[in-house]
XYZ file of C-alpha atoms in Angstrom:
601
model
C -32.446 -62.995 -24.435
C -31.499 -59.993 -26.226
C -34.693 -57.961 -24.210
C -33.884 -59.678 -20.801
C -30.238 -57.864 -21.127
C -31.812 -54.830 -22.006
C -34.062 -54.308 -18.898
C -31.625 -55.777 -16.640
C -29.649 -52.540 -18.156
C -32.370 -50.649 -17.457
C -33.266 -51.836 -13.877
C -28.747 -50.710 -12.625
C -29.591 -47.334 -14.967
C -32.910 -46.436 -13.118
C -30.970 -47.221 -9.305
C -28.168 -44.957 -10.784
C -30.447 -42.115 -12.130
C -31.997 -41.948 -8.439
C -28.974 -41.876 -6.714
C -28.000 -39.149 -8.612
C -31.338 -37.195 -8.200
C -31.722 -37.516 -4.493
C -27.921 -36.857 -3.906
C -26.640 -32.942 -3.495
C -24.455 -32.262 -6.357
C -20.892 -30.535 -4.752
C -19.891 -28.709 -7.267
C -22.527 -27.226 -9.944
C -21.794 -25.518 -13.689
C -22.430 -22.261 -11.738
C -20.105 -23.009 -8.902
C -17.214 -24.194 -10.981
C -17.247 -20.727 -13.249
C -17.542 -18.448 -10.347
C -14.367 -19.890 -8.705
C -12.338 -19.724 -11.749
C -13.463 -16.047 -11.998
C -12.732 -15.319 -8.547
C -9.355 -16.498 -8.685
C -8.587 -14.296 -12.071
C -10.070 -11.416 -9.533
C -7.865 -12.489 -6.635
C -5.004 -12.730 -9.036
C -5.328 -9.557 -10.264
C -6.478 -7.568 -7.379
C -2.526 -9.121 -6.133
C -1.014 -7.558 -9.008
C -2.728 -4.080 -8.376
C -1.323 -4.190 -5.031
C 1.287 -4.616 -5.510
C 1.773 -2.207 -8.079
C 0.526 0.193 -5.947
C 2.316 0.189 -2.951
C 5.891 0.055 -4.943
C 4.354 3.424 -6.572
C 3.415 4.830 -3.404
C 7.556 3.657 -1.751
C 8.900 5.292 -4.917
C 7.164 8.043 -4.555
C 7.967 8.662 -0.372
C 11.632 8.327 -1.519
C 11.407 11.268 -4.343
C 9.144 13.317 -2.069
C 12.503 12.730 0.399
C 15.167 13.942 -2.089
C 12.666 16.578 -2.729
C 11.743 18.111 0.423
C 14.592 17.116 2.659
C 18.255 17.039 0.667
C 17.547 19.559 -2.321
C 16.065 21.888 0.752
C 18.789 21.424 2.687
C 21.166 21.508 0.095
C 20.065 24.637 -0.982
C 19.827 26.396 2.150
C 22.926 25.810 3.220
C 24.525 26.782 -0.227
C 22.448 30.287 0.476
C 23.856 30.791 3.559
C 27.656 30.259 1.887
C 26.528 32.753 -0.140
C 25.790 35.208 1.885
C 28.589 34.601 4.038
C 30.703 35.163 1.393
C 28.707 38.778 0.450
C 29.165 39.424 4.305
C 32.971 39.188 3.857
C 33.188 41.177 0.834
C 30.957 43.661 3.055
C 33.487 43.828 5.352
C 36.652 44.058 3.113
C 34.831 47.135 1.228
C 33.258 48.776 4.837
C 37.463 48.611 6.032
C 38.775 49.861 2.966
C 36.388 52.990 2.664
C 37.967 56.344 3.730
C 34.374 58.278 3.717
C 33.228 58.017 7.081
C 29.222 58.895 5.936
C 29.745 55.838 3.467
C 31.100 53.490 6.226
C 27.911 54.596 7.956
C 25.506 52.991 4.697
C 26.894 49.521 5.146
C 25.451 49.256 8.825
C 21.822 48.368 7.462
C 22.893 46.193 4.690
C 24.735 43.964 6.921
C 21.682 43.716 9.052
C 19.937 42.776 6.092
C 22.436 40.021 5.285
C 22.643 38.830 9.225
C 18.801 38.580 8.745
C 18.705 36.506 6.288
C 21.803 34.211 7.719
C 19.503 33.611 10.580
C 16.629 32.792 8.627
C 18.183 30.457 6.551
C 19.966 28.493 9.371
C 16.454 28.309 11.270
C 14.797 26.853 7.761
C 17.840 24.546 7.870
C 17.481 23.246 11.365
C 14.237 22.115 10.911
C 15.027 19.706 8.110
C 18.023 18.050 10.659
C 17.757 14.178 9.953
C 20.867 12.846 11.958
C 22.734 13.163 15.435
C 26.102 13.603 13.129
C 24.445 16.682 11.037
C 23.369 18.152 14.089
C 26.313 18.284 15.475
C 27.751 19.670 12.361
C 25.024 22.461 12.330
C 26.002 23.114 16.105
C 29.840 23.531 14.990
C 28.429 26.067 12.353
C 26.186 28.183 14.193
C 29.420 28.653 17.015
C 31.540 29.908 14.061
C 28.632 31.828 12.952
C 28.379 33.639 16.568
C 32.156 34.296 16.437
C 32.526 35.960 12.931
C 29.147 37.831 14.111
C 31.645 39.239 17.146
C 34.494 39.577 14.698
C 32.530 41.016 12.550
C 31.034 43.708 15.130
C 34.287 44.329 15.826
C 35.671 45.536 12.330
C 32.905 47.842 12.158
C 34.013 49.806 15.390
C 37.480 49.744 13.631
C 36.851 51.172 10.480
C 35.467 53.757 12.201
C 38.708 54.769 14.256
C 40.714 54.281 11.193
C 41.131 55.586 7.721
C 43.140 53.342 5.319
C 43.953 55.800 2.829
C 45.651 57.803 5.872
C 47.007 54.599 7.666
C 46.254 52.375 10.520
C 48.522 53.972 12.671
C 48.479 52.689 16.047
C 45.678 50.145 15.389
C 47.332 47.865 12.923
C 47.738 45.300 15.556
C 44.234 45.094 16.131
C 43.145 45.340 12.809
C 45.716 42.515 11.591
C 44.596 40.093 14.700
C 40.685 40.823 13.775
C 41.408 40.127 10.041
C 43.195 36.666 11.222
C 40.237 35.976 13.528
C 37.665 36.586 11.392
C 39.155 34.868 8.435
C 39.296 32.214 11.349
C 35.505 32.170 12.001
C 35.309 32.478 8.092
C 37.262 29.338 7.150
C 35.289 27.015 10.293
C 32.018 27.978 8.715
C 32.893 27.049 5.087
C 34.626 23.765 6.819
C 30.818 23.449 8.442
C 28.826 24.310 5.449
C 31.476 21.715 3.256
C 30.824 18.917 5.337
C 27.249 20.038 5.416
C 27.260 19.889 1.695
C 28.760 16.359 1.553
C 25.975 14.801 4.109
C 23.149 16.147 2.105
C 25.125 14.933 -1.080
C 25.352 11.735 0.332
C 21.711 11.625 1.908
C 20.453 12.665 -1.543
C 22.554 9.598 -3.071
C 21.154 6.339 -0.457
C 17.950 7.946 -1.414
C 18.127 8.216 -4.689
C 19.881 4.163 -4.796
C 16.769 3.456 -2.655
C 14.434 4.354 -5.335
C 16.195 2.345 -7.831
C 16.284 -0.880 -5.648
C 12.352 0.318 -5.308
C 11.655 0.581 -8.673
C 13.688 -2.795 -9.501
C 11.764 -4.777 -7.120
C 8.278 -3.270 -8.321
C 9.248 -4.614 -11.916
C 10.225 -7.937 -10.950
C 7.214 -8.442 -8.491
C 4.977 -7.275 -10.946
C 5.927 -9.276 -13.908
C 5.817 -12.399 -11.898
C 2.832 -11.753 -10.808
C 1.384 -11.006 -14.393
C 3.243 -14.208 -15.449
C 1.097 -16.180 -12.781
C -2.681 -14.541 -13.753
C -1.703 -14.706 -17.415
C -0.701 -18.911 -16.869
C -3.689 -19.078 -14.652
C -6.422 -17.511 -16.821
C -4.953 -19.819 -19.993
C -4.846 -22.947 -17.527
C -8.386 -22.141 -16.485
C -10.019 -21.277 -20.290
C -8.521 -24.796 -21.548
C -10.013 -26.778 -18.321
C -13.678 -25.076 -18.508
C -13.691 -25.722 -22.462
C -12.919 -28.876 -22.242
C -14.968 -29.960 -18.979
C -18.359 -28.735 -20.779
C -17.183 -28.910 -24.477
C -16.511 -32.430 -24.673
C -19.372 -33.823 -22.460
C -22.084 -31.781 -24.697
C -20.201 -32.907 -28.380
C -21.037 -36.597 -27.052
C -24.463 -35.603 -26.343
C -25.431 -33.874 -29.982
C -23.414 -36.780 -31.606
C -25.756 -39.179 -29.620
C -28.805 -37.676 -30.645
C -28.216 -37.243 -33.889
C -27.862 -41.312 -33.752
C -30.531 -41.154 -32.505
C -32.196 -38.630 -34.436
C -31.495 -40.835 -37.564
C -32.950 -44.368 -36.164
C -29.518 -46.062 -34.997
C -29.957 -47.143 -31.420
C -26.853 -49.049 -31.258
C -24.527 -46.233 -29.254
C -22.857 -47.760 -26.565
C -23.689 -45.688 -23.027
C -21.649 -42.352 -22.465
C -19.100 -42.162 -20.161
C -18.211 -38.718 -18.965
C -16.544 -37.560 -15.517
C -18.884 -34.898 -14.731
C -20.736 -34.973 -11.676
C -22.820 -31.886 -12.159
C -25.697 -30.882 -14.564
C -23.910 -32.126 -17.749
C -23.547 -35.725 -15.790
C -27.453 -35.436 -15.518
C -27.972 -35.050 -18.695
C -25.881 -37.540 -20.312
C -27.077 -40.234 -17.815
C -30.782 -39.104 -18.711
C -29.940 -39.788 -22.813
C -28.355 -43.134 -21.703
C -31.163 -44.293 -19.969
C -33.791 -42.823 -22.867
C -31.528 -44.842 -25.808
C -32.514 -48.020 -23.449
C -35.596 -47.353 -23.102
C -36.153 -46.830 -26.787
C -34.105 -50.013 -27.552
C -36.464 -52.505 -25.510
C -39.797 -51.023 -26.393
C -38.534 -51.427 -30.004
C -37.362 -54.600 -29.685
C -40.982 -55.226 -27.590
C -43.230 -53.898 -31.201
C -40.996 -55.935 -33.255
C -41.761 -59.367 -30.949
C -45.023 -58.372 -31.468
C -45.262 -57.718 -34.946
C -43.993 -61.030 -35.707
C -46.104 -62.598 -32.815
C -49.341 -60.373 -35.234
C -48.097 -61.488 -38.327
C -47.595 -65.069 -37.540
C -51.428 -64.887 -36.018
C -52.332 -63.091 -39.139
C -50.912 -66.053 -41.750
C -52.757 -68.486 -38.946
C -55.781 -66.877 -39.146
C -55.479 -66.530 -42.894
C -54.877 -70.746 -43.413
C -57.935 -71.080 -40.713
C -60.137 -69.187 -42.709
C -58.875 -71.126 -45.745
C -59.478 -74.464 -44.210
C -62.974 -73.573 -43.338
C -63.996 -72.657 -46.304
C -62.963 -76.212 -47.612
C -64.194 -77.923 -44.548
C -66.916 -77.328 -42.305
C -65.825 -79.520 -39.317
C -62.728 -77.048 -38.775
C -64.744 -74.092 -37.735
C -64.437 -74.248 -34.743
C -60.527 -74.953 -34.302
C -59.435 -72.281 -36.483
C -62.113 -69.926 -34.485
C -60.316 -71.013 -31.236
C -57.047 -70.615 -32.717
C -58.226 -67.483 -34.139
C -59.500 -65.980 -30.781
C -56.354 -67.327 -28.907
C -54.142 -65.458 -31.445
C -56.670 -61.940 -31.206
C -56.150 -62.190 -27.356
C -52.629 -62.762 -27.536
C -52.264 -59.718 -30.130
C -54.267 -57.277 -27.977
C -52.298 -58.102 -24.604
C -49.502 -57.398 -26.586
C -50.753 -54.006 -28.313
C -51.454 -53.407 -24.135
C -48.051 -53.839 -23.426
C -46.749 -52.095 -26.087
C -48.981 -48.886 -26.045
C -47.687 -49.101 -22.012
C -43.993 -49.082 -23.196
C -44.462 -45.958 -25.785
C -46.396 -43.803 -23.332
C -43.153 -44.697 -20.705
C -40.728 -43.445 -24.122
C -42.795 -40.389 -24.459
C -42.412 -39.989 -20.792
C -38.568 -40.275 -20.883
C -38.754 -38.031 -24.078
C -39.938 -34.837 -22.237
C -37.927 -35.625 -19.318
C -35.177 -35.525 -21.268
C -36.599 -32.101 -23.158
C -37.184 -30.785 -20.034
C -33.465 -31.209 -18.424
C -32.112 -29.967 -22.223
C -34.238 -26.920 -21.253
C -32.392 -26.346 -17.576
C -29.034 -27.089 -19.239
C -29.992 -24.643 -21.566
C -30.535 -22.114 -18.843
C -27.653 -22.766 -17.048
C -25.569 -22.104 -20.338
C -26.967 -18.885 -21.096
C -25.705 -17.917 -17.207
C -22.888 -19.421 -17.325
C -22.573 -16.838 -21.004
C -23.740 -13.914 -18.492
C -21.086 -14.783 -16.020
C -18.546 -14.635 -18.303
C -19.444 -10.982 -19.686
C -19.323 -10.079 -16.136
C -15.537 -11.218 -15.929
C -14.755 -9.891 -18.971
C -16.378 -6.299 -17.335
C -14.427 -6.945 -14.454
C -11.172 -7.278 -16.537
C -12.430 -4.045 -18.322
C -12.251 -2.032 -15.230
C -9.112 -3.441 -14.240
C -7.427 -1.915 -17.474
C -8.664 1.400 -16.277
C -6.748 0.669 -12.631
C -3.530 -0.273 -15.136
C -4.048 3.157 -16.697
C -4.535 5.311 -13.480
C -1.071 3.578 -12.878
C 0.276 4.406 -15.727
C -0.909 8.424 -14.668
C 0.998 7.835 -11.369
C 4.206 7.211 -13.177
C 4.156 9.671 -15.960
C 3.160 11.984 -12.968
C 6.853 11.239 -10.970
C 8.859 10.987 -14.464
C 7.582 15.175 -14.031
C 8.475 15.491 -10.894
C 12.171 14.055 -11.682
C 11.815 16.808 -14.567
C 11.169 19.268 -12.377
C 14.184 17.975 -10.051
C 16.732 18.774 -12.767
C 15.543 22.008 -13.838
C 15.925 22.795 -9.707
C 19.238 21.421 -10.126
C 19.941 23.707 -13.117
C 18.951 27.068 -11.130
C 21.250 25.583 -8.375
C 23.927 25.983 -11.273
C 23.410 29.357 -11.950
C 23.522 30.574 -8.888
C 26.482 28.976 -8.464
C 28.129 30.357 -11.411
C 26.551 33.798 -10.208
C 29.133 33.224 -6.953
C 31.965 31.848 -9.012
C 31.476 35.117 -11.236
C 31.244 37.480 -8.074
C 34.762 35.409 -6.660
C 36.715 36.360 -9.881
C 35.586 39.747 -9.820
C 36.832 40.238 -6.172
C 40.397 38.955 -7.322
C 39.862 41.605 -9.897
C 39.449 44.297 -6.548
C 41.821 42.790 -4.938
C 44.369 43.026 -7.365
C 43.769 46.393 -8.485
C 43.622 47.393 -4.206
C 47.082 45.847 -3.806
C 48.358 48.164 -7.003
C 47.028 51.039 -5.217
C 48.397 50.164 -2.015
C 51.965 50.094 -3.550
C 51.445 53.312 -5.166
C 50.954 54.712 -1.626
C 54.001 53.105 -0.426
C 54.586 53.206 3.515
C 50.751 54.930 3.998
C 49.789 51.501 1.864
C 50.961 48.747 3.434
C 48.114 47.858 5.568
C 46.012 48.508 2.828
C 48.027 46.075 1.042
C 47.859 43.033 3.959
C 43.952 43.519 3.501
C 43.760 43.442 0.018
C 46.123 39.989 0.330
C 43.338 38.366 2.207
C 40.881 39.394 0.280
C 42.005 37.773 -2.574
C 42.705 34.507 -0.913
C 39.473 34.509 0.088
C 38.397 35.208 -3.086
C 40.154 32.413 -4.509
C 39.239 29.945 -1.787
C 35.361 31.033 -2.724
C 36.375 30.211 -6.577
C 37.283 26.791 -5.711
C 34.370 26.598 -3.368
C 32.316 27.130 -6.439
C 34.161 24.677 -8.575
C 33.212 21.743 -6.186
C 30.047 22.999 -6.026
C 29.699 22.670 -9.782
C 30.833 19.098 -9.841
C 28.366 17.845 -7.017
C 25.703 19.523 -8.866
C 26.340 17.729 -12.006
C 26.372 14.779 -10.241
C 22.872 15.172 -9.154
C 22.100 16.450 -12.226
C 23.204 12.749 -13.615
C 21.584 10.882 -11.044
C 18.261 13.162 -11.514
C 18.399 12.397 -15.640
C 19.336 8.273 -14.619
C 15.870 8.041 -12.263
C 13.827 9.862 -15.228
C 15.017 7.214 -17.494
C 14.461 4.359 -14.718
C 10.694 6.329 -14.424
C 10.466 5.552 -18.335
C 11.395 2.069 -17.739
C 8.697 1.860 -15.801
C 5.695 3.058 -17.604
C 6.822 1.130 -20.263
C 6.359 -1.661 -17.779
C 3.214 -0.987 -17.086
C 1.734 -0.303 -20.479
C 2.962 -3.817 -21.075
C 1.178 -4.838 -18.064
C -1.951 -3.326 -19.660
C -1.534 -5.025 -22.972
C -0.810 -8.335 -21.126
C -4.199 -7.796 -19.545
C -6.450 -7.074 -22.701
C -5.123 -10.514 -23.862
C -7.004 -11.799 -20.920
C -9.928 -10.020 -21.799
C -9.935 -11.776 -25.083
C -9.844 -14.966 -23.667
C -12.995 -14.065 -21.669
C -14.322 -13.001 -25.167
C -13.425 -16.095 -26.972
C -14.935 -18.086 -23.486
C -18.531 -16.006 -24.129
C -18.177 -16.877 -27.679
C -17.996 -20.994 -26.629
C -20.846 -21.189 -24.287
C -23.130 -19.566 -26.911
C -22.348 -22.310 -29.269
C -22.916 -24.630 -26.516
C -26.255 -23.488 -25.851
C -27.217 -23.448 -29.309
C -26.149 -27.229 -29.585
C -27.975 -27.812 -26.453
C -31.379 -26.224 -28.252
C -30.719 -28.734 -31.123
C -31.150 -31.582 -28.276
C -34.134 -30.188 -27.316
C -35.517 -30.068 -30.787
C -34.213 -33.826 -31.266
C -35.952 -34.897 -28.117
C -39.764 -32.997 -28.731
C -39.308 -34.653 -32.447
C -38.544 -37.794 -30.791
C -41.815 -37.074 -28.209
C -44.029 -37.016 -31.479
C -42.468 -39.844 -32.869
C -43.315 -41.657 -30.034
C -46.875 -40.610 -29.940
C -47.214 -41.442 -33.526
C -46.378 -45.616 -32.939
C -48.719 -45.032 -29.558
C -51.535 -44.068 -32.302
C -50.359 -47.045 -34.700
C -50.548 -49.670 -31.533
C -54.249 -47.950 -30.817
C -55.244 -49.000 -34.389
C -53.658 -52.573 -33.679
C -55.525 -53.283 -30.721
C -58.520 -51.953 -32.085
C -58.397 -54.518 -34.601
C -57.648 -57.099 -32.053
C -60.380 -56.281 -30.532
C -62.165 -56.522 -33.856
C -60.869 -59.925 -34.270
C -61.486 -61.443 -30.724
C -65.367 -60.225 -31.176
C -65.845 -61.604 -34.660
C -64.028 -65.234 -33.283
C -66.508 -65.020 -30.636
C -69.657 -64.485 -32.623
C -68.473 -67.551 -35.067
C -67.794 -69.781 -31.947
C -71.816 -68.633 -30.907
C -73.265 -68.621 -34.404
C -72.811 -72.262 -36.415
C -75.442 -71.221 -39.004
C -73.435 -68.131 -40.201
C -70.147 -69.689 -40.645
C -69.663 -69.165 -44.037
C -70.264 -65.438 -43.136
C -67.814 -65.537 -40.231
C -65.326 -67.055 -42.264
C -65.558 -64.498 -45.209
C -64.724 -62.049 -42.431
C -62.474 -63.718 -40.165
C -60.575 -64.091 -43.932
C -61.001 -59.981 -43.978
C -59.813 -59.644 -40.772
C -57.097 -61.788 -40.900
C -55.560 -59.676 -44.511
C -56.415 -56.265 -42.599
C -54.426 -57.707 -39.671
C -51.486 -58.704 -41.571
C -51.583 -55.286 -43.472
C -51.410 -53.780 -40.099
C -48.462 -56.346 -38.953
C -46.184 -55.178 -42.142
C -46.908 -51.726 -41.751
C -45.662 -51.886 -37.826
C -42.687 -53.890 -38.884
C -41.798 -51.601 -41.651
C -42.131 -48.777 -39.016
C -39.458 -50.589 -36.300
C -37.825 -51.820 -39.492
C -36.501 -48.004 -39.872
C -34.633 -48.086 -36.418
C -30.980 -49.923 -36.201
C -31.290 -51.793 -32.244
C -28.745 -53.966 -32.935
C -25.142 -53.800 -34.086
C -24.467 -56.131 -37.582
């Protein structure tokens, strides 16, 4: 009963084991590692990308601050500064009495026009807005009106001495002082409101880089969050989808291994080359279980025939007239036991078969392991070269925290040259002073001296003031150029976290190579378990060789008793021979199945 279960068994495992081998497996070992590197790759080619292009916006908005509002910024405080020399110019060429000195200011003042110009041509290049061009438009009109004003104190100071009086031209010298200081006042209303734009400009773009360098952080560590989750996710589902299959497998054949074919049939989910194999080792622990349930049929079938033969031979030996009954008996009982040694030596080469099949798929899955170990050093390769992407990152942003460095110590030259003007300011109050004391020294001769002087000091003190909000933007941007630096700092540190988030991962591909290895060794140890199993099999094949040999033995010797009457004595003696050899043989194969377990207690 026990043996008609078994092969039905066998028959459903031997329709499943085809269907498996002429179906196309979907998704192979190979296939399922390559897509779980590929999406690590995806993943982290996402995160470089990003990365990247919110280093690249950061750095077009510092390149902006750079080369547009510090430029413009500073052009336009040049060209208040040199409007401011051009004034003093023009207080000092009035008040000189030496007409050969009056003459030496002519070339300087084309020297300062020069550079006026030059400066407000740099500056209209860099013109962003409709609003600052019209500003710019306002400030080169004022700029061609104090030119005209200017032009026109000249001719005047040479007509008049101070020291001696304006005379009949104080009129005209007191409406070109009001008109120039005019002109003078609309360009430093210009060049103020100039000043604030670019202050402003300089202010959106530095906020821009900040909102920039906020949503680069937060987009980068979600994204590192993800591949992190994802590589973890995917190291726990590839362990366990080959670990566990393969732990049933060495646990089976070391059952196995050991003689106990009891083990119920695996059960695993695979559908790949790990299903193969554990279908193949269920179908081999069948096989082994009916052909040694078959020998052990048999060797009680032998020994039973054995104790007949041995009363037969008895029984002749007493009485004559039984020969030939207990040689029938005999013969029937030697055929029996060689069809059976037939059928048995049939069943053993079929286990031998089964055992090298099942060597031979260890051997693939062995294969297939050691790739699946080369695959992973590749990922872990790839992961090395993507810490080298981090660091060239990492370069990038230590390369703009310089740039911001270099940004403040611009800032800091913009303060000294505006302390250079503040200084130059206080000492023309200083002149101005000390030309109004003169002036009332000279009394009546003084007093236009005097009304000059008076202006010159206002403007003096207007240019002070000037300077002062100058001073206070500057530190401002001074501020906001130390608060990106920091917010640069942020960032590296960011990103060197980012890089140390990303070695982790490497170590998981590590730790992954490290697992496969030990899988292939335990697949080896199958293979060893099934070749041992091979020879084992060949070994009872040899046994059942010796059986049949002595069934053939047997069925000869009842043969030649059945022909020859006169030697029955002699036939006897050796059917008795026969019969203890036989039963020698019958113990010896029992003791042998004896040593495996085919049924559970």
């Amino acid at each position: 009963m026990k043996i008609r279960e078994l092969r039905l068994h066998r028959g459903w495992l031997d329709r499943g084991w085809a269907a498996i081998q002429t179906s196309t497996l979907t998704l192979t070992v190979r296939k399922k590692l390559l897509g779980s590197f590929l999406v690590m790759i995806v993943l982290l080619g996402v995160l470089g990308w990003i990365s990247m292009s919110r280093i690249a916006s950061m750095q077009q908005e510092n390149e902006k601050i750079t080369s547009s509002w510090l430029f413009s910024i500073e052009t336009i405080n040049r060209i208040n500064l040199l409007a401011e020399q051009m004034l003093a110019l023009q207080a000092t060429m009035i008040m000189e009495p030496n007409e050969d000195n009056k003459k030496q200011f002519m070339p300087e003042a084309g020297k300062l026009f020069t550079a006026i110009e030059g400066n407000m041509e740099q500056y209209a290049t860099k013109i962003r807005t409709e609003e600052e061009q019209a500003y710019f438009d306002a400030l080169s009109k004022a700029w061609r009106n104090y030119k005209d004003y200017y032009s026109d104190a000249f001719v005047l100071s040479t007509r008049v001495n101070f020291v001696e009086g304006s005379g009949t031209y104080a009129g005209q010298i007191t409406k070109m002082l009001t008109s120039s200081q005019g002109a003078y006042q609309t360009m430093q209303n210009q060049i103020n409101l100039l000043v604030q734009l670019n202050h402003d400009g300089a202010m959106a773009s530095t906020e821009e880089s900040k909102r920039l360098y906020q949503n680069a952080l937060r987009d980068t560590i979600i994204t590192l969050l993800i591949a992190v989750a994802a590589a973890i996710g995917l190291s726990m589902v590839i362990s366990n989808h080959f670990a566990n299959p393969v732990r049933q497998v060495s646990l089976a054949l070391q059952r196995i291994a050991e003689g106990d074919l009891t083990l119920n049939n695996l059960q695993v989910s695979n559908r790949d080359e790990i299903g193969q194999l554990v279908n193949s080792l269920n179908k081999m622990s069948l096989n082994l279980r009916t052909l040694l349930l078959q020998i052990q049929g048999a060797s009680i079938h032998v020994a039973a025939s054995s104790e007949q033969l041995l009363a037969s031979s008895e029984k002749n030996a007493k009485a004559a007239e039984h020969v030939t009954q207990s040689v029938q008996i005999v013969a029937a009982g030697s055929e029996n036991q060689m069809q059976s040694a037939t059928e048995t030596s049939m069943a053993m080469e079929e286990m031998t078969m089964g055992a090298l099949r099942i060597a031979q798929s260890t051997a693939e899955v062995s294969e297939l392991a050691i790739e699946t170990s080369r695959q992973a050093e590749a990922g872990n390769s790839t992961m090395q070269a993507f810490v080298g992407i981090m660091n060239n990152i990492s370069d990038s942003v230590r390369r703009s925290g310089e740039e911001m460095h270099r940004l403040e110590g611009h800032s800091h030259e913009i303060g000294s040259i505006t302390k250079l003007i503040g200084d130059i300011a206080k000492q023309t109050v200083m002149l101005a002073l000390n030309a109004a004391i003169e002036s009332a020294r000279a009394g009546e001769h003084g007093r236009g001296f005097a009304v000059v002087s008076q202006e010159v000091r206002k403007l003096a003190e207007q240019s002070n003031v000037a300077v002062k909000q100058i001073t206070d933007i500057i530190n401002k941007i001074q501020n906001d150029t130390q608060h990106a630096a920091g917010t640069m700092r942020q960032g590296l540190h960011a990103v060197e976290q980012g890089i140390t988030a990303i070695e982790n991962v490497s170590s998981s591909f590590s730790i992954i190579v490290q697992s496969t290895e030990n899988v292939t060794d335990k697949i080896q140890d199958a293979a060893s378990a099934a070749q041992q199993m091979a020879a084992s099999s060949q070994h009872v094949s040899a046994s059942i060789l010796v059986m049949s040999s002595i069934a053939r033995t047997s069925s000869s010797s009842a043969k030649t008793v059945a022909a020859t009457t006169d030697g029955q004595l002699v036939s006897v003696n050796e059917i008795t021979a026969s019969a203890y050899s036989l039963s020698h043989v019958a113990q010896d194969l029992s003791d042998l199945v004896g040593s495996f377990k085919v049924t559970a207690e």
